[in-house]
Coordinates of C-alpha atoms in Angstrom, one line a residue:
Chain A
M1 CA 0.0 -0.1 0.0
Q2 CA 2.8 2.3 0.8
E3 CA 4.5 1.7 -2.4
Y4 CA 1.3 2.8 -4.3
F5 CA 1.2 5.9 -2.2
I6 CA 4.8 6.7 -3.0
I7 CA 4.2 6.2 -6.7
V8 CA 1.2 8.6 -6.6
I9 CA 3.0 11.4 -4.7
S10 CA 6.2 11.0 -6.7
A11 CA 4.4 11.1 -10.0
I12 CA 2.3 14.1 -9.3
L13 CA 4.6 16.3 -7.2
I14 CA 8.2 15.2 -7.2
N15 CA 8.8 13.9 -10.7
N16 CA 6.0 15.8 -12.3
I17 CA 5.9 14.7 -16.1
V18 CA 5.9 18.2 -17.5
L19 CA 7.8 20.3 -14.9
S20 CA 10.5 17.9 -13.9
Q21 CA 10.8 15.4 -16.7
F22 CA 10.1 17.6 -19.7
L23 CA 7.6 15.4 -21.4
G24 CA 4.6 16.7 -22.8
I25 CA 5.8 20.3 -23.5
C26 CA 4.2 21.0 -26.8
P27 CA 0.6 20.6 -25.6
F28 CA 1.6 22.3 -22.4
L29 CA 2.6 25.4 -24.3
G30 CA 0.1 25.1 -27.0
V31 CA -3.2 24.4 -25.1
S32 CA -2.7 26.0 -21.9
K33 CA -4.1 29.3 -22.9
K34 CA -7.6 28.6 -21.7
L35 CA -8.7 26.7 -18.5
S36 CA -11.4 24.8 -20.3
A37 CA -9.2 23.7 -23.1
S38 CA -6.6 22.7 -20.6
L39 CA -9.0 20.5 -18.6
G40 CA -10.3 19.0 -21.9
M41 CA -6.8 18.2 -23.0
G42 CA -5.8 16.8 -19.7
G43 CA -8.7 14.5 -19.7
A44 CA -8.1 13.3 -23.2
V45 CA -4.4 12.6 -22.3
S46 CA -5.3 10.9 -19.2
F47 CA -7.6 8.5 -20.9
V48 CA -5.0 7.7 -23.6
L49 CA -2.2 7.6 -21.0
V50 CA -3.9 4.9 -18.8
L51 CA -5.1 2.8 -21.6
A52 CA -1.8 3.0 -23.4
G53 CA 0.1 2.1 -20.3
A54 CA -2.1 -0.9 -19.8
L55 CA -1.9 -2.1 -23.5
T56 CA 1.8 -1.4 -23.8
W57 CA 2.6 -3.3 -20.6
M58 CA 0.5 -6.3 -21.9
V59 CA 2.2 -6.3 -25.3
Q60 CA 5.6 -6.1 -23.5
T61 CA 4.8 -8.8 -21.0
Y62 CA 3.0 -11.4 -23.4
L63 CA 4.5 -10.6 -26.7
L64 CA 7.9 -8.9 -26.7
N65 CA 9.6 -10.5 -23.6
P66 CA 8.6 -14.1 -24.1
F67 CA 9.7 -14.1 -27.8
N68 CA 12.8 -12.0 -27.0
I69 CA 12.0 -9.3 -29.5
G70 CA 12.5 -6.4 -27.0
Y71 CA 14.0 -4.3 -29.6
L72 CA 10.7 -3.9 -31.3
Q73 CA 9.4 -2.1 -28.3
T74 CA 9.5 1.4 -29.8
L75 CA 7.8 0.3 -33.0
A76 CA 5.1 -1.6 -31.0
F77 CA 4.4 1.1 -28.6
I78 CA 4.1 3.9 -30.9
L79 CA 1.7 1.9 -33.2
I80 CA -0.5 1.2 -30.1
I81 CA -0.5 4.7 -29.1
A82 CA -1.5 6.0 -32.6
S83 CA -4.3 3.6 -32.8
L84 CA -5.6 4.5 -29.4
V85 CA -5.5 8.2 -30.3
Q86 CA -7.4 7.5 -33.6
F87 CA -10.0 5.7 -31.5
V88 CA -10.3 8.6 -29.0
E89 CA -10.7 11.0 -31.9
M90 CA -13.5 9.0 -33.4
V91 CA -15.4 8.7 -30.0
M92 CA -14.9 12.3 -29.2
K93 CA -16.1 13.5 -32.5
K94 CA -19.3 11.5 -32.0
Y95 CA -20.1 12.3 -28.5
S96 CA -18.4 15.7 -27.7
P97 CA -18.0 17.8 -30.8
T98 CA -17.5 21.0 -29.0
L99 CA -14.5 19.5 -27.2
Y100 CA -13.4 18.0 -30.4
K101 CA -13.3 21.4 -32.0
A102 CA -11.8 23.2 -29.1
L103 CA -8.8 20.8 -29.0
G104 CA -8.4 20.9 -32.9
I105 CA -5.1 19.9 -34.1
Y106 CA -3.8 19.0 -30.6
L107 CA -5.9 15.9 -30.5
P108 CA -4.2 13.9 -33.0
L109 CA -1.0 15.3 -31.7
I110 CA -1.4 13.4 -28.5
T111 CA 0.2 10.7 -30.6
T112 CA 3.4 12.6 -30.7
N113 CA 3.1 13.7 -27.0
C114 CA 6.3 12.6 -25.6
A115 CA 4.6 12.0 -22.2
V116 CA 2.5 9.1 -23.5
L117 CA 5.3 7.0 -24.9
G118 CA 7.5 8.2 -22.2
V119 CA 5.3 6.9 -19.4
A120 CA 4.8 3.6 -21.3
I121 CA 8.6 3.2 -21.5
I122 CA 9.2 4.2 -17.9
N123 CA 6.6 1.7 -16.8
I124 CA 8.7 -1.2 -18.4
Q125 CA 12.0 0.3 -17.1
K126 CA 10.8 0.3 -13.5
E127 CA 9.4 -3.4 -14.0
Y128 CA 6.0 -2.4 -12.5
T129 CA 3.2 -4.9 -12.2
L130 CA -0.1 -4.3 -14.0
G131 CA -1.6 -2.7 -11.0
K132 CA 1.3 -0.3 -10.5
V133 CA 1.3 0.5 -14.1
L134 CA -2.3 1.7 -14.0
V135 CA -1.7 3.7 -10.7
H136 CA 1.6 5.1 -12.3
S137 CA -0.1 6.2 -15.5
L138 CA -3.2 7.6 -13.7
S139 CA -0.8 9.6 -11.5
H140 CA 1.3 11.0 -14.2
A141 CA -1.9 11.9 -16.1
A142 CA -3.1 13.8 -13.0
G143 CA 0.3 15.4 -12.7
F144 CA 0.0 16.5 -16.5
T145 CA -3.5 18.0 -15.9
L146 CA -2.3 19.7 -12.9
A147 CA 0.6 21.5 -14.6
L148 CA -1.7 22.3 -17.5
V149 CA -4.4 23.7 -15.3
L150 CA -2.0 25.8 -13.1
M151 CA -0.2 27.1 -16.2
S152 CA -3.7 28.1 -17.8
G153 CA -4.8 29.9 -14.6
I154 CA -1.5 32.0 -14.8
R155 CA -1.6 32.5 -18.6
E156 CA -5.2 33.9 -18.3
R157 CA -3.9 36.4 -15.8
L158 CA -1.0 37.2 -18.0
E159 CA -3.2 38.4 -20.9
D160 CA -3.9 41.6 -18.9
A161 CA -0.3 42.2 -18.1
D162 CA 2.0 44.5 -19.9
I163 CA 4.6 42.1 -21.5
P164 CA 7.4 43.3 -23.9
E165 CA 6.3 42.3 -27.3
S166 CA 9.2 40.0 -28.0
M167 CA 8.4 38.0 -24.9
Q168 CA 4.7 37.6 -25.6
G169 CA 3.3 34.2 -26.2
T170 CA 5.7 31.2 -25.9
P171 CA 8.8 33.1 -24.2
I172 CA 6.9 34.3 -21.3
A173 CA 5.1 30.9 -21.1
L174 CA 8.5 29.2 -20.9
V175 CA 9.6 31.6 -18.1
T176 CA 6.4 31.0 -16.3
A177 CA 7.1 27.2 -16.6
A178 CA 10.5 27.8 -15.1
L179 CA 9.1 29.4 -12.0
M180 CA 6.5 26.7 -11.6
S181 CA 9.3 24.0 -12.0
M182 CA 11.2 25.8 -9.3
A183 CA 8.4 25.7 -7.0
F184 CA 7.9 22.0 -7.7
L185 CA 11.6 21.5 -6.9
G186 CA 10.6 22.3 -3.4
F187 CA 8.7 18.8 -3.2
S188 CA 12.0 17.0 -3.7
G189 CA 12.6 15.8 -0.2
L190 CA 8.9 14.8 0.4
I191 CA 9.4 11.0 0.8
Chain B
M1 CA 14.8 26.1 -55.5
S2 CA 18.5 25.4 -55.3
L3 CA 19.7 22.7 -53.0
F4 CA 21.6 25.0 -51.0
N5 CA 18.4 27.0 -50.3
E6 CA 16.8 23.7 -49.0
F7 CA 19.7 23.3 -46.7
S8 CA 20.0 26.8 -45.2
K9 CA 16.4 27.3 -44.6
G10 CA 16.5 24.6 -42.1
V11 CA 19.4 26.3 -40.3
I12 CA 18.0 29.8 -40.0
R13 CA 14.8 30.9 -41.5
E14 CA 12.8 27.8 -40.5
N15 CA 14.9 26.6 -37.7
P16 CA 12.9 23.9 -36.1
L17 CA 13.5 24.7 -32.4
F18 CA 13.4 28.5 -32.5
R19 CA 11.2 29.4 -35.3
L20 CA 8.7 26.5 -35.6
V21 CA 9.0 25.7 -31.8
L22 CA 9.0 22.0 -32.4
G23 CA 11.1 19.5 -30.6
C24 CA 11.0 21.3 -27.3
C25 CA 11.1 18.1 -25.1
P26 CA 14.6 17.0 -25.8
A27 CA 15.8 20.6 -26.1
L28 CA 14.9 21.2 -22.5
A29 CA 15.7 17.9 -21.0
I30 CA 19.1 16.8 -22.3
T31 CA 20.7 20.1 -22.8
T32 CA 22.7 20.2 -19.6
S33 CA 26.0 19.7 -21.5
V34 CA 27.3 20.5 -24.9
E35 CA 28.3 16.9 -25.4
N36 CA 24.7 15.8 -24.9
G37 CA 23.4 18.4 -27.4
L38 CA 25.9 17.4 -30.2
G39 CA 25.1 13.7 -29.5
M40 CA 21.4 14.2 -29.8
G41 CA 21.7 16.5 -32.7
A42 CA 23.7 13.9 -34.5
A43 CA 21.3 11.1 -33.6
F44 CA 18.4 13.2 -34.6
T45 CA 19.9 14.2 -38.0
G46 CA 20.7 10.6 -38.8
V47 CA 17.1 9.6 -38.2
L48 CA 15.7 12.5 -40.2
V49 CA 18.0 11.9 -43.2
A50 CA 17.2 8.3 -43.3
S51 CA 13.5 8.7 -42.8
N52 CA 13.3 11.4 -45.4
I53 CA 15.2 9.2 -48.0
A54 CA 12.9 6.3 -47.3
I55 CA 9.6 8.3 -47.4
S56 CA 10.7 10.2 -50.4
A57 CA 11.7 7.1 -52.2
M58 CA 8.4 5.5 -51.3
R59 CA 6.3 8.6 -51.9
N60 CA 4.5 7.3 -55.0
I61 CA 3.7 3.9 -53.4
I62 CA 2.3 4.9 -50.1
P63 CA -1.5 5.2 -50.2
D64 CA -2.6 8.5 -49.0
S65 CA -5.0 7.3 -46.3
V66 CA -2.7 5.4 -44.3
R67 CA 0.4 7.6 -44.9
I68 CA 0.8 8.7 -41.3
P69 CA 0.9 5.3 -39.9
A70 CA 3.3 4.2 -42.6
Y71 CA 5.6 7.2 -41.7
I72 CA 5.4 6.2 -38.1
V73 CA 6.4 2.6 -38.7
I74 CA 9.4 3.8 -40.9
I75 CA 10.4 6.4 -38.4
A76 CA 10.2 4.0 -35.5
A77 CA 12.4 1.5 -37.3
F78 CA 15.1 4.0 -37.9
V79 CA 14.9 5.3 -34.3
T80 CA 15.3 1.8 -32.9
M81 CA 18.4 1.0 -35.1
T82 CA 19.9 4.3 -33.9
D83 CA 19.2 3.4 -30.4
Q84 CA 20.9 0.1 -30.7
L85 CA 23.8 1.5 -32.6
M86 CA 24.4 4.0 -30.0
H87 CA 24.1 1.5 -27.2
A88 CA 26.7 -0.7 -28.8
F89 CA 29.2 2.0 -30.1
T90 CA 28.6 5.0 -27.9
P91 CA 27.5 3.8 -24.4
A92 CA 28.4 6.8 -22.4
L93 CA 26.3 9.0 -24.6
Y94 CA 23.6 6.4 -24.7
T95 CA 23.3 6.5 -20.9
S96 CA 23.1 10.4 -20.7
L97 CA 20.5 10.7 -23.4
G98 CA 18.5 7.8 -21.9
I99 CA 14.9 7.7 -22.6
F100 CA 15.2 10.5 -25.2
I101 CA 16.6 8.3 -27.8
P102 CA 13.4 6.3 -28.3
L103 CA 11.6 9.6 -27.9
I104 CA 13.0 10.9 -31.1
V105 CA 10.1 8.9 -32.8
V106 CA 7.6 11.3 -31.4
N107 CA 9.8 14.4 -32.2
C108 CA 7.3 16.4 -34.3
I109 CA 10.0 17.7 -36.5
I110 CA 10.6 14.4 -38.2
L111 CA 6.9 13.6 -38.9
G112 CA 6.6 17.2 -39.9
R113 CA 9.2 17.2 -42.4
A114 CA 8.0 13.8 -43.8
E115 CA 4.5 15.3 -44.2
A116 CA 5.5 18.7 -45.5
F117 CA 8.5 18.0 -47.7
A118 CA 9.6 14.4 -48.3
N119 CA 6.2 12.9 -49.5
K120 CA 6.2 15.8 -52.3
N121 CA 9.8 15.9 -53.4
S122 CA 12.5 13.7 -54.8
I123 CA 15.3 12.0 -52.9
I124 CA 18.1 14.6 -53.3
P125 CA 16.2 17.7 -52.2
S126 CA 14.8 15.7 -49.2
I127 CA 18.3 14.7 -48.1
F128 CA 19.3 18.4 -48.2
D129 CA 16.2 19.4 -46.4
A130 CA 16.7 16.9 -43.7
L131 CA 20.4 17.8 -43.4
G132 CA 19.4 21.6 -43.1
M133 CA 16.8 20.9 -40.3
G134 CA 19.1 18.5 -38.6
V135 CA 22.0 21.1 -38.6
G136 CA 19.6 23.8 -37.5
F137 CA 18.3 21.6 -34.7
T138 CA 21.7 20.7 -33.5
L139 CA 22.9 24.3 -33.7
A140 CA 20.0 25.4 -31.6
L141 CA 20.6 22.5 -29.1
V142 CA 24.2 23.5 -28.7
L143 CA 23.3 27.1 -28.1
V144 CA 20.8 26.1 -25.2
C145 CA 23.5 23.8 -23.9
S146 CA 26.2 26.2 -24.0
F147 CA 24.2 28.5 -21.7
R148 CA 23.3 25.8 -19.3
E149 CA 26.6 24.1 -19.1
V150 CA 28.7 27.2 -18.6
L151 CA 26.4 28.8 -16.2
G152 CA 25.2 25.7 -14.4
A153 CA 28.4 23.6 -14.3
G154 CA 31.1 26.0 -15.2
T155 CA 32.4 23.8 -18.0
F156 CA 32.1 23.8 -21.7
L157 CA 32.5 20.3 -23.2
G158 CA 33.8 19.2 -19.9
M159 CA 36.5 21.8 -19.8
P160 CA 36.3 24.1 -16.8
V161 CA 35.9 27.8 -18.1
L162 CA 34.8 29.7 -15.0
P163 CA 37.6 28.7 -12.6
G164 CA 37.1 29.7 -9.0
S165 CA 33.5 30.6 -9.1
T166 CA 30.7 28.5 -8.0
P167 CA 28.3 27.6 -10.8
A168 CA 24.5 28.3 -10.5
I169 CA 23.2 24.8 -10.3
L170 CA 19.8 25.8 -11.0
M171 CA 20.8 26.1 -14.6
I172 CA 21.2 22.4 -15.1
L173 CA 18.1 21.6 -13.1
P174 CA 14.7 21.7 -14.9
P175 CA 13.9 25.4 -14.3
G176 CA 17.2 26.3 -16.0
G177 CA 16.1 24.6 -19.2
F178 CA 12.7 26.4 -19.3
I179 CA 14.3 29.8 -18.6
T180 CA 17.1 29.4 -21.1
L181 CA 14.8 28.5 -23.9
G182 CA 12.3 31.2 -22.9
C183 CA 14.8 33.9 -22.8
L184 CA 16.6 32.8 -26.1
L185 CA 13.1 32.7 -27.9
G186 CA 12.3 36.1 -26.6
L187 CA 15.8 37.6 -27.7
L188 CA 15.3 36.0 -31.2
N189 CA 11.9 37.4 -31.4
K190 CA 13.4 40.8 -30.8
F191 CA 16.1 40.4 -33.4
Q192 CA 13.6 39.3 -36.0
K193 CA 11.2 42.3 -35.3
K194 CA 14.1 44.7 -35.7
S195 CA 15.3 43.3 -39.0
A196 CA 11.6 43.0 -40.3
Chain C
M1 CA -13.9 -3.6 -48.7
R2 CA -11.1 -4.4 -51.2
D3 CA -9.5 -1.1 -50.5
I4 CA -9.3 -1.7 -46.8
I5 CA -7.7 -5.0 -47.4
K6 CA -5.2 -3.5 -49.7
L7 CA -4.3 -0.8 -47.2
A8 CA -4.0 -3.3 -44.5
L9 CA -1.6 -5.5 -46.5
F10 CA 0.4 -2.5 -47.4
L11 CA 0.9 -1.5 -43.8
L12 CA 1.7 -5.1 -42.9
T13 CA 4.3 -5.2 -45.6
V14 CA 5.8 -2.0 -44.5
T15 CA 5.8 -3.2 -40.9
G16 CA 7.2 -6.5 -41.8
V17 CA 10.1 -5.0 -43.8
A18 CA 10.8 -2.5 -41.0
G19 CA 10.7 -5.5 -38.6
A20 CA 13.1 -7.5 -40.7
G21 CA 15.6 -4.6 -40.8
L22 CA 15.4 -4.2 -37.1
S23 CA 16.1 -8.0 -36.6
Y24 CA 19.2 -7.6 -38.8
V25 CA 20.6 -4.5 -36.7
N26 CA 19.7 -6.2 -33.6
G27 CA 21.6 -9.3 -34.5
L28 CA 24.6 -7.1 -35.3
T29 CA 24.6 -5.0 -32.2
G30 CA 23.2 -7.5 -29.6
P31 CA 26.4 -9.4 -28.8
L32 CA 28.4 -6.1 -28.7
I33 CA 26.0 -4.5 -26.2
E34 CA 26.2 -7.6 -24.0
K35 CA 29.9 -7.8 -24.2
Q36 CA 30.0 -4.2 -23.1
I37 CA 27.7 -4.5 -20.2
L38 CA 30.0 -7.5 -19.0
Q39 CA 33.0 -5.3 -19.4
Q40 CA 31.6 -2.6 -17.5
K41 CA 30.9 -5.0 -14.6
I42 CA 34.3 -6.3 -14.8
D43 CA 35.9 -2.8 -14.8
G44 CA 33.7 -1.9 -11.8
F45 CA 34.9 -5.0 -9.9
K46 CA 38.6 -4.2 -10.7
E47 CA 38.1 -0.7 -9.4
V48 CA 36.7 -1.8 -6.1
Y49 CA 38.9 -4.8 -5.5
P50 CA 42.0 -4.5 -7.7
Q51 CA 44.1 -7.4 -6.1
G52 CA 41.6 -10.1 -7.5
D53 CA 42.5 -11.9 -10.7
K54 CA 39.1 -13.7 -11.1
V55 CA 35.6 -12.7 -9.8
E56 CA 32.8 -15.2 -9.5
N57 CA 29.1 -14.4 -8.7
E58 CA 28.1 -16.5 -5.6
S59 CA 25.0 -14.7 -4.7
A60 CA 23.2 -18.0 -4.9
N61 CA 25.2 -19.4 -2.1
Y62 CA 25.4 -16.2 0.2
L63 CA 22.0 -14.7 -0.4
K64 CA 20.1 -17.9 0.6
D65 CA 19.4 -17.0 4.1
P66 CA 17.2 -13.9 5.0
H67 CA 19.3 -10.8 4.4
D68 CA 19.0 -7.0 3.9
P69 CA 16.8 -6.4 0.8
G70 CA 19.4 -3.8 -0.5
L71 CA 22.0 -6.5 -1.0
K72 CA 21.7 -7.6 -4.6
E73 CA 24.9 -9.5 -5.4
V74 CA 27.8 -11.2 -3.6
N75 CA 30.9 -11.7 -5.7
I76 CA 33.9 -13.4 -4.5
A77 CA 37.3 -12.2 -6.0
Y78 CA 39.9 -14.9 -6.1
R79 CA 43.6 -14.7 -6.1
N80 CA 45.6 -17.8 -7.1
G81 CA 42.4 -19.8 -6.5
I82 CA 42.0 -18.6 -3.0
P83 CA 39.1 -16.3 -1.9
A84 CA 40.8 -12.9 -1.2
G85 CA 37.9 -10.4 -1.4
V86 CA 34.1 -9.9 -1.5
I87 CA 32.4 -7.3 -3.8
Y88 CA 28.8 -6.7 -2.9
A89 CA 26.3 -4.9 -5.2
V90 CA 24.0 -3.0 -3.0
E91 CA 21.1 -0.5 -3.4
S92 CA 19.5 2.0 -1.1
K93 CA 17.0 4.8 -1.3
G94 CA 18.7 8.3 -1.8
Y95 CA 17.1 11.7 -1.9
S96 CA 15.7 11.6 -5.4
G97 CA 15.9 8.0 -6.4
P98 CA 17.8 4.7 -5.8
I99 CA 21.5 4.7 -5.5
S100 CA 23.3 1.5 -6.5
L101 CA 26.9 1.0 -5.7
L102 CA 29.7 -1.7 -5.4
A103 CA 31.4 -2.2 -2.1
G104 CA 34.7 -4.2 -1.8
F105 CA 36.1 -6.0 1.3
D106 CA 39.4 -7.6 1.9
I107 CA 39.1 -10.9 3.7
A108 CA 42.4 -11.0 5.2
T109 CA 42.4 -7.6 6.8
A110 CA 38.6 -7.3 7.1
K111 CA 38.7 -3.8 5.8
I112 CA 36.8 -2.0 3.2
T113 CA 38.9 -1.6 0.1
A114 CA 36.8 0.8 -1.9
I115 CA 33.4 1.6 -3.0
K116 CA 32.1 2.7 -6.4
I117 CA 28.7 4.4 -7.0
L118 CA 27.2 2.8 -10.2
S119 CA 24.1 4.9 -10.6
Q120 CA 22.3 7.7 -8.8
R121 CA 19.8 10.4 -9.5
E122 CA 20.7 12.9 -6.8
T123 CA 20.8 16.6 -7.2
P124 CA 23.8 17.7 -9.5
G125 CA 26.2 19.7 -7.6
L126 CA 25.0 18.5 -4.2
G127 CA 24.2 14.7 -3.7
A128 CA 25.6 13.9 -7.1
K129 CA 29.0 14.7 -5.7
A130 CA 28.8 11.2 -4.2
Q131 CA 30.1 9.8 -7.4
E132 CA 33.4 11.9 -7.1
S133 CA 36.4 10.0 -5.9
S134 CA 36.8 12.6 -3.1
F135 CA 33.7 11.3 -1.5
Q136 CA 34.2 7.6 -2.3
D137 CA 37.7 7.7 -0.9
R138 CA 36.2 8.4 2.5
Y139 CA 35.2 4.8 2.8
K140 CA 38.6 3.4 1.9
N141 CA 40.4 1.3 4.5
K142 CA 37.5 1.5 7.0
N143 CA 37.4 -1.4 9.4
S144 CA 34.4 -3.6 8.8
A145 CA 34.1 -4.4 12.5
E146 CA 32.0 -1.5 13.5
A147 CA 28.9 0.0 11.9
L148 CA 29.8 3.2 9.9
E149 CA 28.2 6.5 11.0
V150 CA 27.7 9.9 9.2
T151 CA 29.0 13.0 10.9
K152 CA 28.6 16.6 9.7
K153 CA 31.9 17.7 11.2
A154 CA 35.4 16.2 10.6
P155 CA 35.4 12.6 11.6
A156 CA 36.5 12.0 15.2
R157 CA 36.5 8.2 15.3
E158 CA 37.6 5.7 12.7
N159 CA 34.1 4.6 12.0
Q160 CA 32.8 8.1 11.1
I161 CA 32.2 9.2 7.5
E162 CA 32.1 13.0 6.8
A163 CA 28.9 14.0 5.0
I164 CA 28.8 15.9 1.7
T165 CA 28.1 19.6 2.4
A166 CA 24.3 20.0 2.3
S167 CA 23.7 16.4 1.3
T168 CA 23.3 14.4 4.5
I169 CA 20.6 12.4 3.1
T170 CA 22.7 11.2 0.1
T171 CA 25.6 10.4 2.5
K172 CA 23.4 8.5 4.8
A173 CA 21.9 6.5 2.0
V174 CA 25.4 5.6 0.7
T175 CA 26.4 4.6 4.3
K176 CA 23.4 2.6 4.9
A177 CA 24.1 0.5 1.8
V178 CA 27.8 0.1 2.7
N179 CA 26.7 -1.0 6.3
A180 CA 24.3 -3.7 4.9
A181 CA 27.1 -5.0 2.9
R182 CA 29.5 -4.8 5.9
E183 CA 27.1 -6.6 8.2
H184 CA 26.8 -9.5 5.7
F185 CA 30.5 -9.5 5.5
T186 CA 31.1 -9.6 9.1
I187 CA 28.7 -12.6 9.6
H188 CA 29.9 -14.7 6.6
F189 CA 33.6 -13.9 5.9
A190 CA 35.3 -11.9 8.6
K191 CA 35.0 -14.3 11.6
A192 CA 37.7 -16.6 10.1
K193 CA 40.5 -17.5 12.6
Q194 CA 42.5 -19.0 9.7
P195 CA 42.5 -17.6 6.2
G196 CA 39.9 -19.4 4.1
L197 CA 36.3 -19.2 3.5
I198 CA 33.5 -20.1 5.8
R199 CA 30.3 -21.2 4.2
P200 CA 27.1 -20.9 6.0
G201 CA 26.7 -24.1 7.8
G202 CA 30.5 -24.4 8.4
T203 CA 32.2 -23.7 11.8
Q204 CA 35.0 -21.3 12.5
D205 CA 37.5 -24.3 12.9
E206 CA 36.5 -26.0 9.6
P207 CA 36.7 -23.6 6.8
I208 CA 35.6 -25.2 3.5

C-alpha cells in the first residue's frame, strides 16, 4: 500500500511529467491558454495515458519478452498509441463535438506527445506490475493535468499584463514554466 | 529552388526549435551539457535523413489514407536502429541521453518534415532538407546547452571555463532549461522584429 | 472492402520490412551490447577490489538466508585460486531515487577496500558529488568490524564518515548501503581464525 502511495506522490509532485521530466511540453505550451481547453486536453491525455500504459505493458509482457523481441518495443508502442488516439478521436467526434473542435489539431498530436510514450517506456523500465502500471499512469496523467491547469490559470492572468512584445506568447510561457518548475523542486525531499 | 536553399532554410529561416518551436522536449531535457546536445543532434539528424530518404523514395507507393501510420512505422524502425547502434558503439552518450533516444520517434520535426516535404519531393532535395533541419536543430541545441553548461556547471564540453566561481546549479536543473529556452526565444523574437 | 484489405496489406508489408531490418541490426549490435555490459561490470569490480584476478558471482550461495533487501549480489574475488575479497552490489534509497553501488571488502584484513557508486539520481552539484572520488575515498580502509556513522563535522572516530556539504541524506543512503554489505561480510567472512572461507553451515575451525 505504501508503495502505491509513493508512486502517486512521486508522479504528481516530485517527478511531475511536465515540470521535472520535460515530457509533454508541446501541448503544455500550446493548449494552456484557456482553462477549459486545458481541462479537456488533460482529460483526453489521461484517458490515452492509462489505456496506453495498460496495453503497452500487456504487449511487452506477453509478446515482446517471451519471444525475446524487446527491440521492437518502440515500434510496437508507438503503433498502439497511434491507434488509441485515432480511436479517442472518433469517439470524441461523435459524443463531444465542441470539445473535439476546441482541441483542434492538438488531439491527433497526442500521438506525438512525449508524455504518453515516455510513461509507457518508464513503466517497463521500472518493472512494474499491471496494478502499479495503472496507478503510475493515472498519477502521471493527474500530474500533467495539474501542470496544465496551473499554467492556464497563470496565462489567463498574463493576458492583462504588460509584457514586452518580443516576450509575448511562448517565451513568457516558458519563463512561467521555469518558475513553476522551481516551485515544484521544493517537493523533492517529500518522501 | 536550389539545393543550398533547401539546406539553409532549415538552419536559420525555418529553424525547427527557434522558429517552428518544435522538438522542445529533448531541447529542454538533455541540454545540460554541450556533449549531450551534439550527440542528440547527430542522432536526430541521422534519423531525419534516413526517414526522409525512405519516405521520399516511397512517396508514390504509399497510399494517402494510411500515410501517417506508414511514416510512423518507418521512423520508429530507424529510431530503434539508432538506439541500438548508440548502445553498442557510444555507451556513455547512450546513458546520458537515456529515454530521449526512443523519444526521437515522437519528435514532431521528423513527422513534420515527412509530411511537409519528403512526400512531395524527390530524394536529393529531401536529403538536403533533412540535413538543413538536422544541422539547424543541432545548432539550436548546442546554443541552449552552452548557456546551461557554462552557467550551471562552469564547464564547456567538460573543460572548466569559469575557474574559481561556483556555478549556478539551477541552470542544469529543470527550471534552468525552461528559462534558457524562454529567454533565447524572446531575444530571437526581438532580433527578428528589428530586421523586419 | 477491397480497399481496406489493400491498405492493411500495405501497412503489414511496411511493418514486416521494418521489422526485418530491425532484426538484422539487432543481430549485429546485440552481442556487442552484451559484451559491453559485461566489461563494465568487470571494470567496476577491478576498481573496487584491484587485487583479485578472477571474480565469481556467488549470490546464490550467500544470499540464501534472510538478508537485507538492499543486497543484490555477492561476488567473490579470487587470487591464485583462494578467495581474497568480497564485492557486494547494494542498493539503497537516496534523496531523489535509488542509489546503486559496489562495495569491496578484503577478507584477510577485514577492511573496506573501496566503494564505487554505479548509478544515482541525486541533485547535481550536491548529492551527485557522491560519485566523485573525493567522497568515495572516505570509505577506503575503514574497518568492517564497526558500523559506519555519518557526521557533519570532521570525523573524530575511525568509523565516522564526513557527510557531503548540504547532502546528508545522500551520504546517509550510501552509508546505509555500505553498512548492509559490512554486516553481511562480518557474519559470513570476517570471523575466520584461519585464512579461508566459511560457508554458511561450516564452523570457525573448519573452513571449507
